[in-house]
CSV table of C-alpha atoms in Angstrom, one decimal:
chain,number,residue,atom,x,y,z
A,1,MET,CA,-0.1,0.0,0.0
A,2,LEU,CA,1.5,3.5,-1.1
A,3,ASN,CA,2.2,5.9,1.7
A,4,ILE,CA,0.9,9.6,1.4
A,5,ASP,CA,4.0,10.8,-0.1
A,6,ASP,CA,4.0,8.1,-2.8
A,7,LEU,CA,0.2,9.0,-3.4
A,8,LEU,CA,1.0,12.8,-3.9
A,9,ILE,CA,3.7,12.0,-6.3
A,10,GLU,CA,1.4,9.7,-8.1
A,11,LEU,CA,-1.2,12.4,-8.5
A,12,LYS,CA,1.3,14.8,-9.5
A,13,GLU,CA,2.8,12.5,-12.1
A,14,SER,CA,-0.7,11.8,-13.2
A,15,THR,CA,-1.5,15.4,-13.8
A,16,GLU,CA,1.8,15.9,-15.8
A,17,SER,CA,1.3,12.8,-17.9
A,18,THR,CA,-2.4,14.0,-18.8
A,19,ALA,CA,-1.3,17.3,-19.6
A,20,TYR,CA,1.7,16.2,-21.7
A,21,HIS,CA,2.0,17.6,-25.1
A,22,PRO,CA,5.3,17.0,-26.9
A,23,TYR,CA,5.1,20.4,-29.0
A,24,LEU,CA,4.5,22.4,-25.7
A,25,LEU,CA,7.1,20.8,-23.8
A,26,LYS,CA,9.4,21.5,-26.6
A,27,TYR,CA,9.3,25.3,-25.7
A,28,LEU,CA,7.7,25.4,-22.2
A,29,ASP,CA,8.4,23.8,-19.0
A,30,LYS,CA,5.9,21.4,-17.4
A,31,PRO,CA,3.2,23.1,-15.1
A,32,ASN,CA,4.3,23.7,-11.6
A,33,ILE,CA,2.1,21.9,-9.3
A,34,ASP,CA,2.0,22.9,-5.6
A,35,PHE,CA,2.2,19.9,-3.5
A,36,ASP,CA,0.2,21.3,-0.7
A,37,LYS,CA,-2.7,21.9,-2.9
A,38,ILE,CA,-2.5,18.2,-4.0
A,39,LEU,CA,-2.4,17.3,-0.2
A,40,LEU,CA,-5.3,19.6,0.6
A,41,LEU,CA,-7.4,17.9,-2.1
A,42,TRP,CA,-6.5,14.5,-1.3
A,43,GLY,CA,-7.3,15.2,2.5
A,44,MET,CA,-10.8,16.5,1.4
A,45,PHE,CA,-11.5,13.8,-1.0
A,46,ASN,CA,-10.1,11.0,1.2
A,47,GLU,CA,-12.8,11.6,3.8
A,48,LEU,CA,-15.5,10.6,1.1
A,49,GLU,CA,-16.7,6.9,0.6
A,50,ILE,CA,-15.8,6.9,-3.0
A,51,GLN,CA,-13.7,4.7,-5.2
A,52,LYS,CA,-10.1,5.6,-5.7
A,53,GLN,CA,-10.5,6.1,-9.4
A,54,GLU,CA,-13.3,8.5,-9.0
A,55,ARG,CA,-11.3,10.3,-6.2
A,56,ASN,CA,-8.4,10.6,-8.4
A,57,THR,CA,-10.4,11.9,-11.2
A,58,TYR,CA,-11.8,14.7,-9.3
A,59,ILE,CA,-8.4,15.6,-7.9
A,60,LEU,CA,-6.8,15.3,-11.4
A,61,ALA,CA,-9.4,17.5,-13.0
A,62,THR,CA,-9.0,20.3,-10.2
A,63,LEU,CA,-5.2,20.3,-10.7
A,64,LEU,CA,-5.4,20.6,-14.5
A,65,VAL,CA,-7.6,23.8,-13.8
A,66,GLN,CA,-4.9,24.9,-11.2
A,67,SER,CA,-2.3,24.3,-13.9
A,68,ALA,CA,-4.2,26.2,-16.5
A,69,LEU,CA,-4.8,29.1,-14.1
A,70,ASP,CA,-1.0,29.0,-13.2
A,71,THR,CA,0.1,29.0,-16.6
A,72,HIS,CA,-2.1,32.0,-17.8
A,73,GLU,CA,-0.5,33.9,-14.8
A,74,LEU,CA,3.0,33.3,-16.4
A,75,VAL,CA,1.4,35.5,-19.4
A,76,THR,CA,0.3,38.1,-17.0
A,77,ASN,CA,3.6,38.5,-15.4
A,78,THR,CA,5.5,38.7,-18.7
A,79,ASN,CA,6.8,42.3,-19.6
A,80,GLU,CA,5.0,43.1,-22.8
A,81,ASN,CA,7.6,45.4,-24.0
A,82,ASP,CA,9.9,42.4,-24.3
A,83,ASN,CA,7.7,41.0,-27.0
A,84,SER,CA,9.3,43.5,-29.5
A,85,LYS,CA,12.8,42.0,-28.9
A,86,ASN,CA,12.6,38.9,-31.0
A,87,GLY,CA,9.9,36.5,-32.2
A,88,ARG,CA,11.0,33.8,-29.8
A,89,MET,CA,9.5,35.8,-26.9
A,90,LEU,CA,6.2,36.3,-28.8
A,91,LYS,CA,6.0,32.7,-29.7
A,92,ASP,CA,6.7,31.7,-26.1
A,93,ARG,CA,4.0,34.0,-24.8
A,94,GLN,CA,1.5,32.7,-27.5
A,95,LEU,CA,2.3,29.0,-26.7
A,96,THR,CA,1.8,29.8,-22.9
A,97,VAL,CA,-1.6,31.0,-23.5
A,98,LEU,CA,-2.5,28.1,-25.7
A,99,ALA,CA,-0.9,25.7,-23.0
A,100,GLY,CA,-3.3,27.1,-20.3
A,101,ASP,CA,-6.2,26.8,-22.7
A,102,TYR,CA,-5.1,23.2,-23.4
A,103,TYR,CA,-5.0,22.1,-19.8
A,104,SER,CA,-8.4,23.8,-19.2
A,105,GLY,CA,-9.8,21.9,-22.0
A,106,LEU,CA,-8.5,18.6,-20.5
A,107,TYR,CA,-10.2,19.2,-17.1
A,108,TYR,CA,-13.6,19.7,-18.9
A,109,GLN,CA,-13.1,16.4,-20.9
A,110,LEU,CA,-12.1,14.6,-17.9
A,111,LEU,CA,-15.2,15.6,-16.0
A,112,ALA,CA,-17.5,15.5,-19.1
A,113,ASN,CA,-16.3,11.7,-19.5
A,114,SER,CA,-17.4,11.1,-15.9
A,115,ASN,CA,-20.6,12.6,-16.4
A,116,ASN,CA,-20.1,15.1,-13.5
A,117,ILE,CA,-21.9,18.2,-15.3
A,118,GLN,CA,-22.5,19.9,-11.9
A,119,LEU,CA,-18.8,19.9,-10.9
A,120,ILE,CA,-17.9,21.5,-14.4
A,121,SER,CA,-20.2,24.3,-13.3
A,122,ILE,CA,-18.8,24.6,-9.9
A,123,ILE,CA,-15.1,24.8,-11.2
A,124,SER,CA,-16.2,27.2,-14.1
A,125,ASN,CA,-17.5,29.4,-11.4
A,126,ALA,CA,-14.3,29.3,-9.5
A,127,ILE,CA,-12.3,30.3,-12.7
A,128,LYS,CA,-14.5,33.2,-13.2
A,129,GLU,CA,-14.1,34.4,-9.6
A,130,ILE,CA,-10.3,34.0,-9.6
A,131,ASN,CA,-9.9,35.8,-12.8
A,132,GLU,CA,-12.0,38.7,-11.5
A,133,HIS,CA,-9.9,39.1,-8.4
A,134,LYS,CA,-6.7,38.7,-10.6
A,135,ILE,CA,-7.6,41.6,-12.7
A,136,MET,CA,-8.6,43.8,-9.7
A,137,LEU,CA,-5.0,43.0,-8.3
A,138,TYR,CA,-3.1,43.7,-11.6
A,139,GLN,CA,-5.2,46.7,-12.4
A,140,LYS,CA,-4.7,48.0,-8.9
A,141,THR,CA,-8.3,48.7,-8.3
A,142,ILE,CA,-8.3,47.5,-4.8
A,143,THR,CA,-8.8,50.3,-2.3
A,144,ASN,CA,-8.2,48.7,1.2
A,145,GLU,CA,-6.0,46.0,2.7
A,146,ALA,CA,-8.9,43.9,3.8
A,147,GLU,CA,-10.1,43.8,0.2
A,148,LEU,CA,-6.5,43.0,-0.9
A,149,MET,CA,-6.2,40.1,1.6
A,150,ARG,CA,-9.7,38.7,0.2
A,151,SER,CA,-8.6,38.9,-3.4
A,152,ILE,CA,-5.2,37.0,-2.6
A,153,GLN,CA,-7.3,34.4,-0.8
A,154,VAL,CA,-9.5,33.9,-3.5
A,155,ILE,CA,-6.8,33.7,-6.1
A,156,GLU,CA,-5.0,31.0,-4.1
A,157,SER,CA,-7.8,29.1,-2.7
A,158,SER,CA,-11.3,29.6,-4.6
A,159,LEU,CA,-10.7,26.4,-6.7
A,160,ILE,CA,-10.5,24.1,-3.8
A,161,GLY,CA,-13.1,26.3,-1.8
A,162,LYS,CA,-15.7,26.0,-4.3
A,163,VAL,CA,-15.0,22.2,-4.6
A,164,ALA,CA,-15.4,22.0,-0.8
A,165,ASP,CA,-18.6,24.0,-1.0
A,166,TYR,CA,-19.9,21.3,-3.6
A,167,LEU,CA,-19.0,18.5,-1.2
A,168,ASN,CA,-20.4,20.3,1.9
A,169,MET,CA,-17.1,20.4,3.6
A,170,PRO,CA,-16.8,23.8,5.1
A,171,PHE,CA,-13.6,22.9,7.3
A,172,TRP,CA,-11.8,22.3,4.1
A,173,LYS,CA,-12.6,25.4,2.6
A,174,GLU,CA,-11.8,27.4,5.7
A,175,ILE,CA,-8.4,25.8,6.1
A,176,SER,CA,-7.4,25.9,2.5
A,177,GLY,CA,-8.2,29.6,2.4
A,178,ALA,CA,-6.2,30.4,5.6
A,179,LEU,CA,-3.3,28.3,4.7
A,180,LEU,CA,-2.8,29.2,1.2
A,181,LEU,CA,-3.3,32.9,1.9
A,182,LEU,CA,-0.5,32.4,4.6
A,183,LYS,CA,1.8,30.7,2.1
A,184,ARG,CA,1.3,33.2,-0.6
A,185,LEU,CA,1.9,36.2,2.0
A,186,HIS,CA,5.2,34.5,3.1
A,187,SER,CA,6.2,34.0,-0.5
A,188,GLU,CA,5.6,37.6,-1.4
A,189,LYS,CA,7.5,39.0,1.5
A,190,LEU,CA,10.4,36.9,0.6
A,191,ASN,CA,10.4,37.9,-3.0
A,192,TYR,CA,10.2,41.5,-1.9
A,193,LEU,CA,13.1,41.2,0.4
A,194,GLU,CA,15.3,39.3,-2.1
A,195,SER,CA,14.5,41.1,-5.3
A,196,GLY,CA,12.3,44.3,-4.4
A,197,GLU,CA,9.5,42.8,-6.5
A,198,SER,CA,6.1,41.7,-5.3
A,199,ILE,CA,2.5,42.2,-6.8
A,200,VAL,CA,1.3,42.4,-3.2
A,201,VAL,CA,3.5,45.0,-2.3
A,202,ARG,CA,2.6,47.0,-5.3
A,203,ALA,CA,-1.0,46.7,-4.5
A,204,ILE,CA,-0.2,47.9,-0.8
A,205,GLN,CA,1.7,50.9,-2.4
A,206,SER,CA,-1.4,51.7,-4.7
A,207,ILE,CA,-3.8,51.5,-1.6
A,208,ASP,CA,-1.4,54.0,0.2
A,209,THR,CA,-1.3,56.2,-2.6
A,210,HIS,CA,-5.1,56.1,-2.9
A,211,ASN,CA,-5.9,56.7,0.7
A,212,ASN,CA,-3.0,59.0,1.5
A,213,PRO,CA,-1.7,61.2,-1.4
A,214,LEU,CA,0.9,63.0,0.6
A,215,PRO,CA,4.5,61.6,-0.1
A,216,THR,CA,6.0,59.2,2.7
A,217,ASN,CA,9.6,59.2,3.9
A,218,PRO,CA,11.3,56.9,1.2
A,219,GLY,CA,14.0,55.8,3.6
A,220,GLY,CA,11.4,53.9,5.8
A,221,GLU,CA,9.1,52.8,3.0
A,222,SER,CA,10.6,49.3,2.7
A,223,LYS,CA,10.5,48.6,6.5
A,224,ARG,CA,7.0,49.9,6.8
A,225,ILE,CA,5.7,47.6,3.9
A,226,VAL,CA,7.4,44.6,5.6
A,227,ASP,CA,5.6,45.4,8.8
A,228,ILE,CA,2.2,45.6,7.0
A,229,ILE,CA,2.8,42.2,5.4
A,230,ASP,CA,4.1,40.9,8.9
A,231,GLN,CA,1.0,42.1,10.5
A,232,HIS,CA,-1.2,40.2,7.9
A,233,ILE,CA,0.9,37.1,8.2
A,234,LEU,CA,0.4,37.2,12.1
A,235,GLN,CA,-3.3,37.4,11.6
A,236,VAL,CA,-3.6,34.6,9.1
A,237,HIS,CA,-1.2,32.5,11.0
A,238,GLN,CA,-3.4,32.7,14.1
A,239,SER,CA,-6.5,31.9,12.0
A,240,VAL,CA,-4.9,28.8,10.6
A,241,GLU,CA,-4.0,27.7,14.4
A,242,ARG,CA,-7.6,28.3,15.5
A,243,THR,CA,-9.0,26.5,12.5
A,244,VAL,CA,-6.9,23.3,12.9
A,245,GLN,CA,-7.7,23.1,16.8
A,246,LEU,CA,-11.2,22.8,15.9
A,247,PHE,CA,-10.9,19.8,13.5
A,248,SER,CA,-9.6,17.1,15.8
A,249,SER,CA,-10.1,14.3,13.2
A,250,LEU,CA,-7.8,15.8,10.6
A,251,ASN,CA,-5.7,13.4,8.8
A,252,LYS,CA,-2.2,13.1,10.2
A,253,SER,CA,-0.2,13.8,7.1
A,254,VAL,CA,-2.3,17.0,6.5
A,255,ASN,CA,-1.9,18.0,10.1
A,256,ASP,CA,1.8,17.5,10.2
A,257,ARG,CA,2.2,19.6,6.9
A,258,ILE,CA,0.1,22.4,8.2
A,259,HIS,CA,2.2,22.6,11.3
A,260,HIS,CA,5.3,22.6,9.4
A,261,ILE,CA,3.9,25.7,7.4
A,262,LEU,CA,3.2,27.4,10.8
A,263,GLU,CA,6.8,26.8,12.0
A,264,GLU,CA,8.2,28.1,8.6
A,265,THR,CA,6.1,31.3,8.9
A,266,ALA,CA,6.6,31.7,12.7
A,267,ALA,CA,10.0,33.4,12.3
A,268,HIS,CA,8.2,36.3,10.5
A,269,THR,CA,5.2,36.5,13.0
A,270,ASN,CA,7.8,36.5,15.8
A,271,THR,CA,9.7,39.3,14.3
A,272,PHE,CA,6.6,41.3,14.0
A,273,VAL,CA,5.6,40.7,17.5
A,274,GLU,CA,8.9,41.5,18.8
A,275,GLU,CA,9.5,44.8,17.0
A,276,GLY,CA,5.6,45.7,17.3
């Protein structure tokens, strides 16, 4: 019998195998699949009394949609000015769009073949919601930090959350939302500290400009931004802890991974507590 790590690898490889297309892989990398999202989906579906093949079909379909969303995100993050440099960059951009559409089509085909039309509708709604919030984030139309946190949470977890709603499993929606938001904030902070780049930081700066048009002290700007992110990391960190404590029957593998993520982000929250 496979252990949980082997099961997750099997699901990841199954997703990569289903998404395989020789022409796309000639020019593009394989889709990057977040193991924690696989684990959350596995933990949720593992509580249902369904056959392994059916469970894996639903997980695979959801992961293909996530791959499509992540692949289209690569297009969003590309500097459009680079397209004029050479034809290869333009071709890569076009292929990235096509790859995302291809993965999306595979999920639809997979669920259609299993006659689960209702789940197709659920996932389609999640895609629509995620894309709406991505537009808000990239166009900088978000006007306060609470709205920003909500948008990031939707982008990171709405896909799993909508499936959890469909299965009437509110715990999994809550823990996925909090945990994936925590991971994203942690990642954005590290990106900002290492490279000075972060879509979340740009959104925070846009909110500041909108609400406080007076210039701030440039010298303290970086620390102030980091403190804001730390504050949100602390709040979400506490939310994850509270949610996990309310669910005593949580699968051990999922529980261990959640606590590992809490430990990884604890240094950031401790820094904020000490300095605040």
